[in-house]
Coordinates of C-alpha atoms and ligand atoms in Angstrom, one line a residue:
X27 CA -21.3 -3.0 11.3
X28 CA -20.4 -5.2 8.4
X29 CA -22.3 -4.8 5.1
X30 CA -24.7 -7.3 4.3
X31 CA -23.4 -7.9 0.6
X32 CA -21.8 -11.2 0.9
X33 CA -17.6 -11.0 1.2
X34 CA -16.0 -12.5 -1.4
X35 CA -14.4 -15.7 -0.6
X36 CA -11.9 -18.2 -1.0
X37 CA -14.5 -20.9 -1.8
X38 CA -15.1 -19.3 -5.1
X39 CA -13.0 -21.2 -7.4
X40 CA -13.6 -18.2 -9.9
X41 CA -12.4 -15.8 -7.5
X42 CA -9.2 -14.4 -7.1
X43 CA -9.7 -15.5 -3.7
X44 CA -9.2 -18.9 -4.3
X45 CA -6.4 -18.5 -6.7
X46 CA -4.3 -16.2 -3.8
X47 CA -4.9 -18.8 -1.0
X48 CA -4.2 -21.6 -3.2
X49 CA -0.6 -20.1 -5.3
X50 CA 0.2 -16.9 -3.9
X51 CA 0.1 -17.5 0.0
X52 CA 2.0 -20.7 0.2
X53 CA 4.8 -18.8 -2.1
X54 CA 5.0 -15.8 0.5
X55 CA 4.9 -18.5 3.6
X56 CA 8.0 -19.8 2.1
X57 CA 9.0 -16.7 1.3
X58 CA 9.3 -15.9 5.1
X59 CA 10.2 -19.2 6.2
X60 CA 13.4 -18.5 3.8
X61 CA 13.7 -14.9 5.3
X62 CA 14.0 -16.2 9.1
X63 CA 16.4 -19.1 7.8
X64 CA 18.7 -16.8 6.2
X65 CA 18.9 -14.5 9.4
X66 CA 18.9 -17.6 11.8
X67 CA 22.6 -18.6 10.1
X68 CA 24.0 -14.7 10.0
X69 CA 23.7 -14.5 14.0
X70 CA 25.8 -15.8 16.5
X71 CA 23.7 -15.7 18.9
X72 CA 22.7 -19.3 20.2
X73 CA 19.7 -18.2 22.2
X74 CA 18.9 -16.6 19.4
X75 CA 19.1 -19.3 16.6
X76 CA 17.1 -21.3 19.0
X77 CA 14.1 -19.1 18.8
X78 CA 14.6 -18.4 15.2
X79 CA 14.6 -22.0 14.3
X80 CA 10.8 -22.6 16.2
X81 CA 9.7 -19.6 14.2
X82 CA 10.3 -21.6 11.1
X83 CA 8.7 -24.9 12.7
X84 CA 5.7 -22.3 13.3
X85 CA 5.3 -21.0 9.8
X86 CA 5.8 -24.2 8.3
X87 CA 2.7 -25.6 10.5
X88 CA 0.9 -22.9 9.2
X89 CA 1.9 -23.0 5.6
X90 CA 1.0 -27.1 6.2
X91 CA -2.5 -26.4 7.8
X92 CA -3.1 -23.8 4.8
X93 CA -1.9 -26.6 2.1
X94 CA -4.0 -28.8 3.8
X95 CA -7.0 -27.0 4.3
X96 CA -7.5 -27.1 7.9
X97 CA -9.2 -24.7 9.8
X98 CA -7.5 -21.6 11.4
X99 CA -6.9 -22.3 14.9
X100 CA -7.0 -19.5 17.7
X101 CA -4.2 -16.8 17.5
X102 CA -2.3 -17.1 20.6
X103 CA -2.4 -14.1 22.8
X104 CA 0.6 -11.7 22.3
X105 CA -0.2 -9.1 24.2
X106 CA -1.9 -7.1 22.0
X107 CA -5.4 -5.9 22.4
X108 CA -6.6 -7.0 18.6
X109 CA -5.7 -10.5 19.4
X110 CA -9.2 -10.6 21.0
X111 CA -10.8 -9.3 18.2
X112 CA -9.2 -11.7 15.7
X113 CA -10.0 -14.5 18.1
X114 CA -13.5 -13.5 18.8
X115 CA -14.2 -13.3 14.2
X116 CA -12.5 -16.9 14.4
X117 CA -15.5 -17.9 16.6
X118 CA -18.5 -15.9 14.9
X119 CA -17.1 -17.3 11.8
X120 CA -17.5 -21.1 13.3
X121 CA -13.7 -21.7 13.1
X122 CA -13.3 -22.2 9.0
X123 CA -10.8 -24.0 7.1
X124 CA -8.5 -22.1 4.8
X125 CA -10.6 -22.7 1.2
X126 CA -14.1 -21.9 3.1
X127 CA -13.1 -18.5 4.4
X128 CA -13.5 -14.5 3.9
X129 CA -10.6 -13.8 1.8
X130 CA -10.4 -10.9 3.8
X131 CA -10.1 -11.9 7.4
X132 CA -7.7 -14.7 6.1
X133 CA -5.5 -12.5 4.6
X134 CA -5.4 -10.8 7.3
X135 CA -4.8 -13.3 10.1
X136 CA -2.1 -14.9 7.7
X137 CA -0.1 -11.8 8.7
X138 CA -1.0 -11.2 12.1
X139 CA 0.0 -14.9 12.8
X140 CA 3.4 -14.3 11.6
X141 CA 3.5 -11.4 13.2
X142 CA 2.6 -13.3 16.7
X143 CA 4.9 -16.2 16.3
X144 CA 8.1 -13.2 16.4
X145 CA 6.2 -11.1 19.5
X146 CA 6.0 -14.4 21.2
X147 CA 10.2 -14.6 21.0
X148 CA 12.7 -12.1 23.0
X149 CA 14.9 -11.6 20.0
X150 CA 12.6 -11.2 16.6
X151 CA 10.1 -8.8 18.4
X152 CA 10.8 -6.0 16.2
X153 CA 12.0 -8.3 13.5
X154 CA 10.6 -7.6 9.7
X155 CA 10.6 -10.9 7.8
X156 CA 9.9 -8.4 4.9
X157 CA 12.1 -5.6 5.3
X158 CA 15.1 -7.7 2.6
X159 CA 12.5 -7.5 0.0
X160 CA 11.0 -4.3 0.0
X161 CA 14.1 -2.3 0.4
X162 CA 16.0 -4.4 -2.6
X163 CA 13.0 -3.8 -4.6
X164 CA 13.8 0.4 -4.1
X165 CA 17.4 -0.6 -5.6
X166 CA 15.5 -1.7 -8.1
X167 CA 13.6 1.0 -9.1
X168 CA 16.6 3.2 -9.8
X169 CA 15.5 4.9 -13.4
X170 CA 12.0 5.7 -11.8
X171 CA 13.2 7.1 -8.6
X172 CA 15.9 9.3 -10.2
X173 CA 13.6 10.9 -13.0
X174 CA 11.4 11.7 -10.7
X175 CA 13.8 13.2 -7.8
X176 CA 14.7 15.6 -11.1
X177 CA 11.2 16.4 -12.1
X178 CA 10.2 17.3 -8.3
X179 CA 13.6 19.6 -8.1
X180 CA 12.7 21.6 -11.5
X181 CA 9.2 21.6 -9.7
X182 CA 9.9 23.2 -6.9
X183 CA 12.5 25.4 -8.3
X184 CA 9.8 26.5 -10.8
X185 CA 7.1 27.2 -8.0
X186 CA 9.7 29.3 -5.7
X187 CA 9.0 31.9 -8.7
X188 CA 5.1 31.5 -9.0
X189 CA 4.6 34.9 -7.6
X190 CA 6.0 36.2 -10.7
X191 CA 3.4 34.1 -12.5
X192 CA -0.6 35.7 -13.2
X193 CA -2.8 33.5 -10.2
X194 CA -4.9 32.0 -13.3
X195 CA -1.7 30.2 -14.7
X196 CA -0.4 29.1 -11.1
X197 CA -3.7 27.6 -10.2
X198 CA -4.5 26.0 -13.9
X199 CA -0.7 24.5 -13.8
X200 CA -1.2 22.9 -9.9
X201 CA -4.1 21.6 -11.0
X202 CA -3.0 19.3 -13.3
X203 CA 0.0 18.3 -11.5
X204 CA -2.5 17.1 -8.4
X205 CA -3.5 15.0 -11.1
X206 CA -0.2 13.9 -11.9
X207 CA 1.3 13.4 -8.9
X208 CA -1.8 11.5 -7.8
X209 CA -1.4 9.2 -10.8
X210 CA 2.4 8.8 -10.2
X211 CA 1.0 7.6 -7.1
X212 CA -1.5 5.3 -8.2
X213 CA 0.9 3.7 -10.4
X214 CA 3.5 3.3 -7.9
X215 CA 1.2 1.0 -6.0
X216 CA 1.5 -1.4 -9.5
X217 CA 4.4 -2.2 -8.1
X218 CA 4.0 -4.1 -4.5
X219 CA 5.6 -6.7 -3.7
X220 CA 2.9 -9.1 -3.1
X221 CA 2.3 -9.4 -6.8
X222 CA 5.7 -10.1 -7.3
X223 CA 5.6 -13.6 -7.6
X224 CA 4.7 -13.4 -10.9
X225 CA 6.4 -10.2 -11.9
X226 CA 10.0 -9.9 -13.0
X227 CA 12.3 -6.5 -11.9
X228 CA 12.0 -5.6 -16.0
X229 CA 8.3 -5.5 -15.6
X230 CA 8.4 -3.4 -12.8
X231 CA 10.6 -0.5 -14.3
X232 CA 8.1 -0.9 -17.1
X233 CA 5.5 0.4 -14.8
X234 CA 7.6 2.9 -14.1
X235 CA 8.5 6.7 -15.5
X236 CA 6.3 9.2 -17.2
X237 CA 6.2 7.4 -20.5
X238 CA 4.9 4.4 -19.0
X239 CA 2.3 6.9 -16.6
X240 CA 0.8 8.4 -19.8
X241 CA 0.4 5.6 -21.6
X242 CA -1.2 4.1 -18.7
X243 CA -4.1 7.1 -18.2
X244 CA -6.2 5.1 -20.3
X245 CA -6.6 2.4 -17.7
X246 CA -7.8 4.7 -14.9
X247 CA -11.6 3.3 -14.9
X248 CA -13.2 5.5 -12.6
X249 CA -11.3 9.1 -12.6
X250 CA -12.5 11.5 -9.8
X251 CA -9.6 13.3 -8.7
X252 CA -11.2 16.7 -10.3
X253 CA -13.5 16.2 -7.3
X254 CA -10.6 15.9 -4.6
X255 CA -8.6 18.7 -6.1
X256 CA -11.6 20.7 -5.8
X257 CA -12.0 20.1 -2.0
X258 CA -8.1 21.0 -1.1
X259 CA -8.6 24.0 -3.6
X260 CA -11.9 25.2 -2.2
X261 CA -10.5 25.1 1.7
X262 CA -7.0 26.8 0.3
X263 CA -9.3 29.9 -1.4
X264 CA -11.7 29.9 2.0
X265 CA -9.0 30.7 3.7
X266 CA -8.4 27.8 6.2
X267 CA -5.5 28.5 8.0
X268 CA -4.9 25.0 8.9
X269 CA -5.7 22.3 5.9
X270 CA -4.4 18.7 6.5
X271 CA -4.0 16.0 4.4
X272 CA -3.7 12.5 5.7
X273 CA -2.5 9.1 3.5
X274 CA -3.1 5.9 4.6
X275 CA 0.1 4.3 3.0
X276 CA 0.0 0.9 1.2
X277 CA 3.7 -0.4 0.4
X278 CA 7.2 0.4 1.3
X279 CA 9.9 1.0 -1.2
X280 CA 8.9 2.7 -5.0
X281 CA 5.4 4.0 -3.7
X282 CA 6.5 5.3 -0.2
X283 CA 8.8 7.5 -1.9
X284 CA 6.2 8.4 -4.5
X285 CA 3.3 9.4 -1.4
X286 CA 6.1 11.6 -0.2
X287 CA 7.1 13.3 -3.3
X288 CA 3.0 13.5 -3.3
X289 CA 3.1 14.8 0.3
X290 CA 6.1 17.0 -0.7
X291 CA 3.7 19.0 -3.5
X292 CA 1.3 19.8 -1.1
X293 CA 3.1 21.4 1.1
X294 CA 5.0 23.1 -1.1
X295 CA 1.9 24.4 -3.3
X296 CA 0.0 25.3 -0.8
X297 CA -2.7 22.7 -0.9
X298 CA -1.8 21.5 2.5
X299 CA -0.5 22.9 5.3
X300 CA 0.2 19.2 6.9
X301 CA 0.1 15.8 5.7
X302 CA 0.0 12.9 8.1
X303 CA 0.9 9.4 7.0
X304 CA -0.3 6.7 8.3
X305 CA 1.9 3.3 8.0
X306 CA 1.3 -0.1 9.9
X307 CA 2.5 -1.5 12.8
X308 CA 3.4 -5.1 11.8
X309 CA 4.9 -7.3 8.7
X310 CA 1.6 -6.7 6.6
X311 CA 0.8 -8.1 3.2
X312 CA 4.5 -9.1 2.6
X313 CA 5.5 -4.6 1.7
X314 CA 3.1 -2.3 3.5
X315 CA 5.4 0.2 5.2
X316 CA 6.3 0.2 8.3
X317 CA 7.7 3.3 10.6
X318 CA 11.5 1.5 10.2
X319 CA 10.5 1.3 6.6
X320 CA 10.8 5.7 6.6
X321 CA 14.4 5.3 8.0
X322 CA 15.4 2.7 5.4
X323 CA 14.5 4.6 2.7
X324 CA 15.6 8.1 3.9
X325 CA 19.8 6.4 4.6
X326 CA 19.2 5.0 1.5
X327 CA 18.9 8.6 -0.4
X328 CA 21.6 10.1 1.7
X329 CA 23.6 7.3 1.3
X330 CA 23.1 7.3 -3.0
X331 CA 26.2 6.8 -4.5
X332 CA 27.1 3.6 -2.3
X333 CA 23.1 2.5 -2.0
X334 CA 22.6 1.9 -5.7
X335 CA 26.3 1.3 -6.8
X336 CA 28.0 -0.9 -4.5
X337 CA 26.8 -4.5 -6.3
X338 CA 24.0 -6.7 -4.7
X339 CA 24.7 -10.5 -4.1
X340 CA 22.8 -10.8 -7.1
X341 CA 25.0 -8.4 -9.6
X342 CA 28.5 -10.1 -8.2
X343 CA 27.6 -13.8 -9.0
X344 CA 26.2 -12.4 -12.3
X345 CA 29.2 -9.9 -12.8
X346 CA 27.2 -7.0 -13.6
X347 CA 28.7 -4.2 -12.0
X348 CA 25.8 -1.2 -11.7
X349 CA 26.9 2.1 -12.6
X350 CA 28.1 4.9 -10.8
X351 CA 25.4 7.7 -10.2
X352 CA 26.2 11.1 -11.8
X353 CA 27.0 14.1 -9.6
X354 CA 23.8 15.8 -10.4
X355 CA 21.7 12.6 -9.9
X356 CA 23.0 12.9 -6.5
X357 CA 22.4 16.0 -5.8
X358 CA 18.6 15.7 -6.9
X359 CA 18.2 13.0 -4.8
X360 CA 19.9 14.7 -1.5
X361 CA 17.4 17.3 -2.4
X362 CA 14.6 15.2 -1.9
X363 CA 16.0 14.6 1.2
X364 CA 16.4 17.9 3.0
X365 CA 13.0 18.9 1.6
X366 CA 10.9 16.2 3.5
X367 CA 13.8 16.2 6.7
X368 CA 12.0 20.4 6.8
X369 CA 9.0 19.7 6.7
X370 CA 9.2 17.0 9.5
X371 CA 11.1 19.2 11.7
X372 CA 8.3 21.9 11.0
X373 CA 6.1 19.6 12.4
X374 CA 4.1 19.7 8.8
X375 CA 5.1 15.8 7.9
X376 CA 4.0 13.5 10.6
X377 CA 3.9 9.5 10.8
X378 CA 0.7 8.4 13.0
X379 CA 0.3 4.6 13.6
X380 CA -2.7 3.1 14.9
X381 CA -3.4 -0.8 15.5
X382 CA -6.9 -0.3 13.9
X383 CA -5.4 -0.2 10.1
X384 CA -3.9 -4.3 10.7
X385 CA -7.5 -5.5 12.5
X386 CA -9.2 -8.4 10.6
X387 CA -12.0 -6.5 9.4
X388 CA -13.1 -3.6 6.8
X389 CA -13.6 -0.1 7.3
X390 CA -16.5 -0.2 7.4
X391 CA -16.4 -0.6 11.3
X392 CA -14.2 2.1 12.0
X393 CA -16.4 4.4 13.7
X394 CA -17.8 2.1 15.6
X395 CA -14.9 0.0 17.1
X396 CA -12.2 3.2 16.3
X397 CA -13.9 6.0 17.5
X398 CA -11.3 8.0 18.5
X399 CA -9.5 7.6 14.9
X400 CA -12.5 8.5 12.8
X401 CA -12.8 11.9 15.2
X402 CA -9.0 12.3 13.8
X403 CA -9.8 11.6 10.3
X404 CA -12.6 13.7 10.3
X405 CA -9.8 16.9 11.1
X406 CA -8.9 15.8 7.6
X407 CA -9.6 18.0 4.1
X408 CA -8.8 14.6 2.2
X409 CA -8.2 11.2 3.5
X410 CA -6.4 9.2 0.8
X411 CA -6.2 5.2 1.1
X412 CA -3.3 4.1 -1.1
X413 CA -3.7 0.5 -2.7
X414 CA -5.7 -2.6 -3.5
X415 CA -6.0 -3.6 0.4
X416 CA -7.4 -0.3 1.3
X417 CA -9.7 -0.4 -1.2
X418 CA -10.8 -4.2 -0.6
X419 CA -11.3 -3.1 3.5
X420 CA -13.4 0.4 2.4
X421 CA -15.9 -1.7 0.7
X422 CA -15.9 -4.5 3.1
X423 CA -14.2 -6.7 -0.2
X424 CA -18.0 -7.3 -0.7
X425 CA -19.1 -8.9 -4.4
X426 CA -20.6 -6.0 -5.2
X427 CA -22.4 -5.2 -8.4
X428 CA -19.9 -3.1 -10.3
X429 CA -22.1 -0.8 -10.7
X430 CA -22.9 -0.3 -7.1
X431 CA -22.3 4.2 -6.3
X432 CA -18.8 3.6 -4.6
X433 CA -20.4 6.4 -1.7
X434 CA -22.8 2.8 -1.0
X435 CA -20.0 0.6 -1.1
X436 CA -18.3 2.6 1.7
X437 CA -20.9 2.2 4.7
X438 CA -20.6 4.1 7.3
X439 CA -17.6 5.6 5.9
X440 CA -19.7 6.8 3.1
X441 CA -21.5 10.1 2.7
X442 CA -22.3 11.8 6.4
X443 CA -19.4 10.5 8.1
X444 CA -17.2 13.6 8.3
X445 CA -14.4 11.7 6.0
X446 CA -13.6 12.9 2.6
X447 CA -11.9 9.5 1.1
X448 CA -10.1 9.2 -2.0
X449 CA -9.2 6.1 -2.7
X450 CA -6.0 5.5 -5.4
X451 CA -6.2 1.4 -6.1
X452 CA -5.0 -0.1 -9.0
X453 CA -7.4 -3.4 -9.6
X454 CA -5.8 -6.4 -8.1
X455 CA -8.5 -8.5 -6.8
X456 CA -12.3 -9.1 -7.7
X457 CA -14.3 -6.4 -5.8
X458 CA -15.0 -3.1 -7.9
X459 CA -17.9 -0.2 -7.7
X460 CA -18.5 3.0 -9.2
X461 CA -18.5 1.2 -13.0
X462 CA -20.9 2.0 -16.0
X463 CA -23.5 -0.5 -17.0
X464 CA -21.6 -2.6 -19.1
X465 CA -18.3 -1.8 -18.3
X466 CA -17.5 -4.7 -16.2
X467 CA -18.2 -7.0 -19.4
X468 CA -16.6 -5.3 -21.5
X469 CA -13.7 -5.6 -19.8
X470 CA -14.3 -9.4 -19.3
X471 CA -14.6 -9.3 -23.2
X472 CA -10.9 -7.7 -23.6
X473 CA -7.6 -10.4 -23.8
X474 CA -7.0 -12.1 -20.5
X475 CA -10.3 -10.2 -19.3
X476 CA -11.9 -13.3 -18.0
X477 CA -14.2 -13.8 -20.9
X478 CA -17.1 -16.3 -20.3
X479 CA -15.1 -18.3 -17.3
X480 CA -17.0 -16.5 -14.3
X481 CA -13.6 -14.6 -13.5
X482 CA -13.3 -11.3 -13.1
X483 CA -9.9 -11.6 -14.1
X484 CA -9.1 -8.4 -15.8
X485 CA -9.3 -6.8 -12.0
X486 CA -6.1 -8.9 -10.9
X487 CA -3.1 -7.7 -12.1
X488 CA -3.2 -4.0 -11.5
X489 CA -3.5 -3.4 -15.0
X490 CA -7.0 -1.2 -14.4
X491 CA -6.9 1.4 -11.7
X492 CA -10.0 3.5 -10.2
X493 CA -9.2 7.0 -8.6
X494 CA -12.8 7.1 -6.7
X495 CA -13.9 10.0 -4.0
X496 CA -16.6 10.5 -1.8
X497 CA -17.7 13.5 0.4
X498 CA -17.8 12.4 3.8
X499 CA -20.7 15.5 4.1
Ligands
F6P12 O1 -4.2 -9.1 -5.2 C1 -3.0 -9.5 -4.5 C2 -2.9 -8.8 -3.2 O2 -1.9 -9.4 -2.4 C3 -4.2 -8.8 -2.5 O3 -4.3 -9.8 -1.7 C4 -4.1 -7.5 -1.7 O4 -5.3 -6.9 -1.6 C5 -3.2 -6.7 -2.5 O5 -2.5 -7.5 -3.4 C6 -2.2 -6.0 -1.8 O6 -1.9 -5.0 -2.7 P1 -1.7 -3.5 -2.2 O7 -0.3 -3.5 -1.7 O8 -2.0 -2.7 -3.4 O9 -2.7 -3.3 -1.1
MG13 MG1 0.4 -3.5 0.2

């Protein structure tokens, strides 16, 4: 069910393929290998230390056989009915080495090997080596979080009125803030961890707040969210009683609480009547979220003043003490809170897992080998796939011409499939459709665009972003 179009590789020493298995991965390896260290000295549990300490020998083989370019060896079997799957791609693909691979189904089994080595013990089963990271990085992202928990209380206190308003304005006025809360959410993807080894917390607030988000509308290289608008509008007008929206989430932290300010617009607009979100089920790509990842964030808005004031490890040994939020900051942010806590208990904001979204492979073979899921997407109005690893598995992360119709680039997911995707990815790795002739080199041609090196570089560091759709009819 795969696409033909060769996947882009980490044999490509101009990809950024190569350049993730060869600096990124071993940095997020040790990253873990720190992680389980650090939680192996807080218990006092000896059984306990004892398993945590083979986890480390475990991800230090791997991070050795990556360093060293061996080839991937057999995932041991967890329990879990995609270990088959990986194990059975392992063989099809002749049992590669680490620089001769599918970035893709690397990537992938980097994470689900991590993820076997704490299934494999009695006490790390449920244990995130990421969760540290992605919830310090919310602390971090205090300006962002609190001007937007103001804008989305104005918001909704402004739409409680809109029968007052003529229909004409309401509708003009929720257009364009689809389009701004979809960009608020593209942006917030900017921020995943992942990229973090090479972005410091200043950068990151950068990315952050409507200053930076209009400044930024200039880099959206493929802009169709007229088009999805237009689907969620057209259902609202027909009359549909029930319209769902469903998000296939990317990252924990600053862009799970953008998705559900996102979420929260629609249902309170009227554009959907339900919004399912769809999170992973293991450790994934160092901040995907996970279901505990909901919980985290949700105690941490309830919890405000002593979440963002009482001082990290970080402020004590620096002696910067963080300010004490402001009574109305609170307020605005317990708001938030009460807002999505209704809609859940109306049964109109639902989590969904499914073990399909952390397989090896692209979307491409979802209805084939996840029949059941596609039959549930298809219930959809709009299916929107947050982030640069979505986007990477909806077009197989094939090397693509760029100016390839993204509705190709999706398969079977493509036109005819029942699905209407829209995808919100900000560029950070090589593959990209749905381009001009000539944009792709021009683009090359701009500073740190890759020039005349062969490197599609200017697609790496989530500077560009594309907003593509495509009518599953
Ligand atoms: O490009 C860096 C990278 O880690 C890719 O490997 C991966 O596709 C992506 O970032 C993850 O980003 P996102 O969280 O946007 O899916
Ligand atoms: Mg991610």
């Amino acid at each position: 069910f795969d696409t033909q179009t060769p996947p882009s590789s980490t044999s490509d020493k101009t990809s950024f393929a190569y350049t993730s298995a060869r600096d990124r991965w071993p940095i997020i390896i040790t990253g873990v290998i720190d992680d389980v260290h650090r939680a192996v000295s807080e218990t006092e549990d000896v059984d306990k230390r004892a398993e945590g300490k083979k986890i480390v020998e475990d991800i230090a083989k791997l991070k050795y056989e990556l360093q060293h370019d061996r080839k991937l060896t057999p995932l041991l079997d967890d329990g879990s009915a995609d270990i088959a799957g990986y194990n059975k791609e392992l063989e099809q693909l002749g049992y590669p080495s680490w620089f001769n691979v599918p970035w893709l189904y690397a990537e992938c089994y980097l994470y689900r090997r991590v993820a076997t080595s704490m299934a494999l013990s009695k006490h790390w089963k449920s244990y995130d080596v990421f969760a540290r990271q992605k919830i310090g990085t919310f602390r971090s992202s205090r300006p962002a979080v609190i001007e937007l928990a103001s804008r989305y209380h104005e918001l909704i206190t402004q739409m409680s009125h809109k029968d007052e308003k003529p229909k004409e304005e309401v509708d003009t006025a929720e257009k364009i803030l689809f389009m701004e809360m979809c960009e608020i959410c593209l942006w917030g993807n900017a921020t995943d961890l992942s990229l973090l080894t090479s972005l410091t917390y200043e950068d990151i607030q950068k990315l952050q707040g409507s200053e930076a988000r209009k400044a930024s509308e200039k880099n959206i290289i493929v802009n169709d969210l007229g088009a999805a608008y237009n689907v969620l509008r057209k259902a609202q007008t027909d009359g549909k009683a029930e319209r769902r929206v469903d998000i296939v989430l990317d990252n924990a932290g600053f862009e799970l609480y953008v998705d559900l300010i996102l979420a929260g617009f629609l249902l309170s607009s009227g554009l959907a009547t339900n919004v399912i979100l769809h999170p992973k089920s293991i450790p994934w790509f160092v901040s995907d979220v996970l279901p505990a990842d909901f919980g985290a964030l949700l105690s941490a808005l309830v919890t405000a003043q002593s979440f963002y004031s009482t001082p990290s490890e970080e402020e004590l040994n620096s002696g910067k003490k963080p300010a004490a939020l402001a009574e109305k900051e609170i307020k605005e942010l317990a708001f938030l809170f009460q807002e999505w806590s209704h809609f859940h208990s109306e049964g109109q904001l639902t989590i969904r897992t499914n073990g399909f979204w952390t397989e090896g492979g692209s979307f491409w073979r979802l209805p084939a080998t996840a029949p059941k899921l596609h039959n549930d997407l298809k219930e959809s109005e709009l299916v929107i796939f947050k982030g640069d690893l979505n986007y990477r598995k909806l077009t197989g992360d094939a090397m693509w011409d760029p100016t390839t119709p993204f509705t190709t680039a999706l398969g079977p997911l493509g036109p005819g499939s029942g699905v209407n995707v829209l995808s919100l990815r900000t560029c950070k790795a090589d593959v990209v459709v749905g381009l001009k002739p000539g944009q792709d080199e021009e683009l090359r041609a701009t500073e740190g665009g890759g020039g005349d090196s062969g490197q599609r570089a200017w697609a790496w560091n989530g500077k560009w972003a594309v907003c593509s759709f495509s009518s599953g009819k």
